PDB file of C-alpha atoms in Angstrom:
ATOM      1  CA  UNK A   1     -47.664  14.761   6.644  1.00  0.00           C
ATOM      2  CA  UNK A   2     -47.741  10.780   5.821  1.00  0.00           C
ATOM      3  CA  UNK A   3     -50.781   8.369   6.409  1.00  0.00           C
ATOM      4  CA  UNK A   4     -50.167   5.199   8.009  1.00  0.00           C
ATOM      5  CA  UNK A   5     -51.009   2.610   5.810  1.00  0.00           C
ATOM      6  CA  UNK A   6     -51.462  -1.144   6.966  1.00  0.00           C
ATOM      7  CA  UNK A   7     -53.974  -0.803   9.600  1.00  0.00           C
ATOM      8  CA  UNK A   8     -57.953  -1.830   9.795  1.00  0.00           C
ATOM      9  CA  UNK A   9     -59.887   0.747   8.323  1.00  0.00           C
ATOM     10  CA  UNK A  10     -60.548   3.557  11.223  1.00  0.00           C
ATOM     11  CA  UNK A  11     -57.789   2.731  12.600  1.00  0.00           C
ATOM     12  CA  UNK A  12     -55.492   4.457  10.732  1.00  0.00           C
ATOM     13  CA  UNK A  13     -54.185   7.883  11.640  1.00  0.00           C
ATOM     14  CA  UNK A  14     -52.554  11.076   9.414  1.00  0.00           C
ATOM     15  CA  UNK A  15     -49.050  12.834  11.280  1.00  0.00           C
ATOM     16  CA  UNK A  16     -48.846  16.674  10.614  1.00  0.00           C
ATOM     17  CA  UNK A  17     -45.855  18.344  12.140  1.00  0.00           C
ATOM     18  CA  UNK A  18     -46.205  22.476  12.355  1.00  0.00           C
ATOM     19  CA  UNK A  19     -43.914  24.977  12.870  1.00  0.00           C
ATOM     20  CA  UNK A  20     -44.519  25.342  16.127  1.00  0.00           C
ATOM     21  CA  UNK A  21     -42.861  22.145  16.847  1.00  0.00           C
ATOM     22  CA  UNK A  22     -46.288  20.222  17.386  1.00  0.00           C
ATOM     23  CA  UNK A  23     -46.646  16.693  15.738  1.00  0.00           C
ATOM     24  CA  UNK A  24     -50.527  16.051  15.152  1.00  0.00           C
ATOM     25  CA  UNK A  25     -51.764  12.792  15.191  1.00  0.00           C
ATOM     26  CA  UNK A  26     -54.963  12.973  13.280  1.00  0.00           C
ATOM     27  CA  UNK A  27     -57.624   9.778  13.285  1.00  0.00           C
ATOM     28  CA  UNK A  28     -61.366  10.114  13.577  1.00  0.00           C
ATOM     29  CA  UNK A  29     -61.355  13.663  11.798  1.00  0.00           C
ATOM     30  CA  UNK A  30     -59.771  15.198  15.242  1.00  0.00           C
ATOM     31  CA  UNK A  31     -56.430  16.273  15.344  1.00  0.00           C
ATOM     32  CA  UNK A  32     -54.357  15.917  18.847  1.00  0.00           C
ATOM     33  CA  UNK A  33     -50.963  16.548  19.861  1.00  0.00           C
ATOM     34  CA  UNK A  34     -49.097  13.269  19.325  1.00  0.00           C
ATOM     35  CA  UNK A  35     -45.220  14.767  20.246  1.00  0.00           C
ATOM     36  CA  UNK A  36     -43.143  17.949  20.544  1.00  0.00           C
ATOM     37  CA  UNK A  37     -40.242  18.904  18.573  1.00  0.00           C
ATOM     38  CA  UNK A  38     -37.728  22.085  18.517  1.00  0.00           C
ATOM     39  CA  UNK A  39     -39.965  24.831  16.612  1.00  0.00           C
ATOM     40  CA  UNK A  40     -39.060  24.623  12.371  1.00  0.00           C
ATOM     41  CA  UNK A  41     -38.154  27.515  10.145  1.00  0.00           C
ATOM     42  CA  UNK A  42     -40.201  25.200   7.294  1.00  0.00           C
ATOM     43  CA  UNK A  43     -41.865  22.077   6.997  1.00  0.00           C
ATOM     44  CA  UNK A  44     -41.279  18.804   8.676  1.00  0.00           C
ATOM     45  CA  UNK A  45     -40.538  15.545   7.088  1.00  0.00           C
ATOM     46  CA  UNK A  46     -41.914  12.979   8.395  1.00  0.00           C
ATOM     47  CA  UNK A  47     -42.082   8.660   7.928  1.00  0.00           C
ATOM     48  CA  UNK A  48     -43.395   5.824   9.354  1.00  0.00           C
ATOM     49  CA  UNK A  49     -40.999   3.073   9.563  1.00  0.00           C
ATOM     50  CA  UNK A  50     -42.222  -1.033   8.855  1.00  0.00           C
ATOM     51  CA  UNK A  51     -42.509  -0.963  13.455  1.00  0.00           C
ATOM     52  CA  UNK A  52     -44.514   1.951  13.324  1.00  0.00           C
ATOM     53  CA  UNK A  53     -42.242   4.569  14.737  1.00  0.00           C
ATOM     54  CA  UNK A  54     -42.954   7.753  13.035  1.00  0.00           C
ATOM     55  CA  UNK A  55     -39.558   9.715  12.132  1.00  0.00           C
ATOM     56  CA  UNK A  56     -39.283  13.477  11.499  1.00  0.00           C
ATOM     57  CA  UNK A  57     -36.575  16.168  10.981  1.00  0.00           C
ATOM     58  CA  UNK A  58     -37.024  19.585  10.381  1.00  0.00           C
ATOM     59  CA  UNK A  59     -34.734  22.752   9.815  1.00  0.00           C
ATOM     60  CA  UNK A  60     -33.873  25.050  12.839  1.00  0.00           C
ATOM     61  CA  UNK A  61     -31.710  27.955  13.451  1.00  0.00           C
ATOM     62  CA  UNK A  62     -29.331  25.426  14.798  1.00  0.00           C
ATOM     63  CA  UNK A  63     -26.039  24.567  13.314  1.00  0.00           C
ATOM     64  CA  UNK A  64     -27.159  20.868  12.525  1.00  0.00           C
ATOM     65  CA  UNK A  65     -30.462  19.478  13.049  1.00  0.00           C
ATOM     66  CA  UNK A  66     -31.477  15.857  14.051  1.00  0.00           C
ATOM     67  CA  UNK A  67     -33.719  13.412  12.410  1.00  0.00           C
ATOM     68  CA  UNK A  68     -35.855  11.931  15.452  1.00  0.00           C
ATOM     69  CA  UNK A  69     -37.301   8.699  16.430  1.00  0.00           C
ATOM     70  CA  UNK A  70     -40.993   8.960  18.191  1.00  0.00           C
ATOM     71  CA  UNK A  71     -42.654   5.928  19.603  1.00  0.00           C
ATOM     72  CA  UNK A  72     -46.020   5.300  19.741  1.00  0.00           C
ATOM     73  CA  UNK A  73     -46.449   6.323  23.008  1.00  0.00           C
ATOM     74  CA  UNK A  74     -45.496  10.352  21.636  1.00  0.00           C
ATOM     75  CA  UNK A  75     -42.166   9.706  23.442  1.00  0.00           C
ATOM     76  CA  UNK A  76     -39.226  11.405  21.456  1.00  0.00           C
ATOM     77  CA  UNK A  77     -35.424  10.683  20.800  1.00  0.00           C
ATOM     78  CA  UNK A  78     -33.043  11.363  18.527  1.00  0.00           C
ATOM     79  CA  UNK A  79     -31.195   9.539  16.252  1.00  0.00           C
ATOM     80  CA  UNK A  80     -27.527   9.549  16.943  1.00  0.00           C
ATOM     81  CA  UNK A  81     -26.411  10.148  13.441  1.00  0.00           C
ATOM     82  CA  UNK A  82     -25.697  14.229  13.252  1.00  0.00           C
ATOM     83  CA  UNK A  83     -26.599  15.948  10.125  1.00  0.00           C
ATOM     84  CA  UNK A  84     -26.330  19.563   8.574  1.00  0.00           C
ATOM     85  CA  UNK A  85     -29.758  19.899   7.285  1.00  0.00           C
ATOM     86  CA  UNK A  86     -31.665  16.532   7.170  1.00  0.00           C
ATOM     87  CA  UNK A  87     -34.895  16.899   4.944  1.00  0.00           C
ATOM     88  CA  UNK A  88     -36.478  14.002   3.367  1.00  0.00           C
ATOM     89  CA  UNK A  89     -36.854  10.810   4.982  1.00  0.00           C
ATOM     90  CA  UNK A  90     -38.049   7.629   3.152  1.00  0.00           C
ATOM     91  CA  UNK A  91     -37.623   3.953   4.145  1.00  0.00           C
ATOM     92  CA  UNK A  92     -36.863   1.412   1.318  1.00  0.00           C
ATOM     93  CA  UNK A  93     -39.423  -1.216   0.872  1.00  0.00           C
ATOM     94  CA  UNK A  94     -38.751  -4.854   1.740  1.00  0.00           C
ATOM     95  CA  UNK A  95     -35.590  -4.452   3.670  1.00  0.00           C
ATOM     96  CA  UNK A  96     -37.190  -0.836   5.667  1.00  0.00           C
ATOM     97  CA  UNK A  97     -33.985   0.933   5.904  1.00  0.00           C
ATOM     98  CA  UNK A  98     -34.063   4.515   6.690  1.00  0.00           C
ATOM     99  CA  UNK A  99     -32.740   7.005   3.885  1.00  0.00           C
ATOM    100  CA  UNK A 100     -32.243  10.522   4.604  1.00  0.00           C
ATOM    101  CA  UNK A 101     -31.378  13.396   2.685  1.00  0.00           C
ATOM    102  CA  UNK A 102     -28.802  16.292   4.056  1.00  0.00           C
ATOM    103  CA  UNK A 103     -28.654  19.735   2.270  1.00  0.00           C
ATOM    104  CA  UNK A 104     -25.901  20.837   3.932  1.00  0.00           C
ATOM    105  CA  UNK A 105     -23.204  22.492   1.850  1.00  0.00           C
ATOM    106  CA  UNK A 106     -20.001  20.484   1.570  1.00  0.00           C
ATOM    107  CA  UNK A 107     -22.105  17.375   2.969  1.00  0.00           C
ATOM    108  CA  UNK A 108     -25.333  17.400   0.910  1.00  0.00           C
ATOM    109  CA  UNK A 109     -26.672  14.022  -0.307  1.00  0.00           C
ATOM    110  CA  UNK A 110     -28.650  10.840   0.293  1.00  0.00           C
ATOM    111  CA  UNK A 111     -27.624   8.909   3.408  1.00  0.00           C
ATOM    112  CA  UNK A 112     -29.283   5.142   4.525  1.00  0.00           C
ATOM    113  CA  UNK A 113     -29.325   4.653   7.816  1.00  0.00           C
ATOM    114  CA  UNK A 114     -28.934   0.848   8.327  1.00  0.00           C
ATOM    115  CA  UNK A 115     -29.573   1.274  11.889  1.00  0.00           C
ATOM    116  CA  UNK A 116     -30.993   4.431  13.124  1.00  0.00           C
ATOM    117  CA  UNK A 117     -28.647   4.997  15.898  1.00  0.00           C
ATOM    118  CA  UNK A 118     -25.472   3.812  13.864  1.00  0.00           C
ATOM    119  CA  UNK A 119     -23.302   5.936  11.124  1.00  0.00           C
ATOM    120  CA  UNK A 120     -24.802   7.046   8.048  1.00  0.00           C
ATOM    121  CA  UNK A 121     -23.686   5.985   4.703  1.00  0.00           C
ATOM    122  CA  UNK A 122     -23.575   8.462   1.805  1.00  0.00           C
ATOM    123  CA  UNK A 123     -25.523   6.404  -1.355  1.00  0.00           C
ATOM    124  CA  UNK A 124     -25.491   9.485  -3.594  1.00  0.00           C
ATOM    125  CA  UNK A 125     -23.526  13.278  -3.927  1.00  0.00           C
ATOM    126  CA  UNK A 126     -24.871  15.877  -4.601  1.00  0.00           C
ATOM    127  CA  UNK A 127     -26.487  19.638  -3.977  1.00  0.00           C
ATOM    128  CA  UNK A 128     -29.734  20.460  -2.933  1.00  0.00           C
ATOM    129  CA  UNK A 129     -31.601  17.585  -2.614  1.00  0.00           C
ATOM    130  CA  UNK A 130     -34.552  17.845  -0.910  1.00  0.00           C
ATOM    131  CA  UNK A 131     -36.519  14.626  -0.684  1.00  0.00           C
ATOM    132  CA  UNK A 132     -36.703  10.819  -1.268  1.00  0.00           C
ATOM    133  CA  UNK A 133     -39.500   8.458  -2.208  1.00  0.00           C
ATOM    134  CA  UNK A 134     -39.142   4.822  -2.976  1.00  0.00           C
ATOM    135  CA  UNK A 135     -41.781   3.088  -5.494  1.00  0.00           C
ATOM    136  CA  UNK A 136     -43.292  -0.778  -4.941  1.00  0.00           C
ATOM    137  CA  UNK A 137     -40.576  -2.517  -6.888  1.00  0.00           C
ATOM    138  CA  UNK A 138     -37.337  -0.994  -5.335  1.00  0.00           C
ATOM    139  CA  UNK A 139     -36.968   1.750  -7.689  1.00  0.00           C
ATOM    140  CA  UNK A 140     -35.591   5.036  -6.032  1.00  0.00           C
ATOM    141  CA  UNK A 141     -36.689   9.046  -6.811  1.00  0.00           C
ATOM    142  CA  UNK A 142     -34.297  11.895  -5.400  1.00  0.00           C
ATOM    143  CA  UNK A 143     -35.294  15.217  -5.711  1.00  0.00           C
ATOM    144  CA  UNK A 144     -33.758  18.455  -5.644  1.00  0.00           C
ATOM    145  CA  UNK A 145     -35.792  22.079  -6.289  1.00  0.00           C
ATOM    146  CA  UNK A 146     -35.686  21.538  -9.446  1.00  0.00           C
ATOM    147  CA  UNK A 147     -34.743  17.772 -10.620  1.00  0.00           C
ATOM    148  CA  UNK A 148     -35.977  14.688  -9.897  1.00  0.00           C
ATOM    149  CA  UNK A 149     -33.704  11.461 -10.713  1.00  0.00           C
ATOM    150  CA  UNK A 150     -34.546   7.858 -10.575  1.00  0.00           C
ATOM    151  CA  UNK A 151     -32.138   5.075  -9.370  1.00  0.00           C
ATOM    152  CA  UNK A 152     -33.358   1.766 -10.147  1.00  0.00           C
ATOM    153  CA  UNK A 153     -33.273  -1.365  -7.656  1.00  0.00           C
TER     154      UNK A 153
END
């Protein structure tokens, strides 16, 4: 889930994704059905990006999963970049690019995203990564199931 930050108080609104494949938008203490996704095997990742379109991925029984784009209006798309296993999403602050991590095997690692519908570019190698947060001053965490490592601005 992610809260949307930014906004006049009330206004504001939570984003839970279940397995089912249901994104929840929840504001006012009531939860409605914002989007629909293919149904996960585990949790969604989602972010809000600086426009305010939220972005999710989640694992399927599919060979590669997609990372997907939902406007405000609950209308989905994907992004055209095609990953193995894409799990956390994160966008950097200041410049709001989209980062991505794959788990994969053979293609695991962080990807950024300059532009959503253009080519990924591997920033960091490695196996089984699992998320990515960025702090207020540019400062980068990866994690993996285990490890977390830092990558300063």
């Amino acid at each position: 889930c992610f809260t949307r930050t930014g906004e006049h108080r009330g206004h504001g609104a939570l984003y839970v994704g279940d397995r089912s494949g249901t994104i929840f938008r929840v504001r006012d203490n009531r939860a409605e059905p914002f989007a629909t996704l293919p149904p996960s095997v585990a949790a969604f990742h989602l972010a809000i990006s600086p426009t305010g379109e939220l972005f999710a991925s989640g694992p399927t029984l599919s060979t590669y999963d997609h990372v997907y784009r939902i406007g405000s209006d609950g209308k989905v798309r994907s992004v055209l970049a095609t990953f193995g296993r894409p799990q956390g999403l994160a966008f950097s602050p200041g410049e709001g690019v989209l980062h991505v991590v794959d788990s994969l095997a053979g293609r695991s690692g962080l990807y950024r995203l300059a532009d959503p519908d253009g080519e990924p570019e591997l920033l960091v190698a490695g196996c089984g990564f699992i998320g990515v947060a960025f702090g207020q001053s540019g400062e980068m965490a990866v994690a993996s199931n285990d490890t977390a490592y830092r990558f300063d601005s």
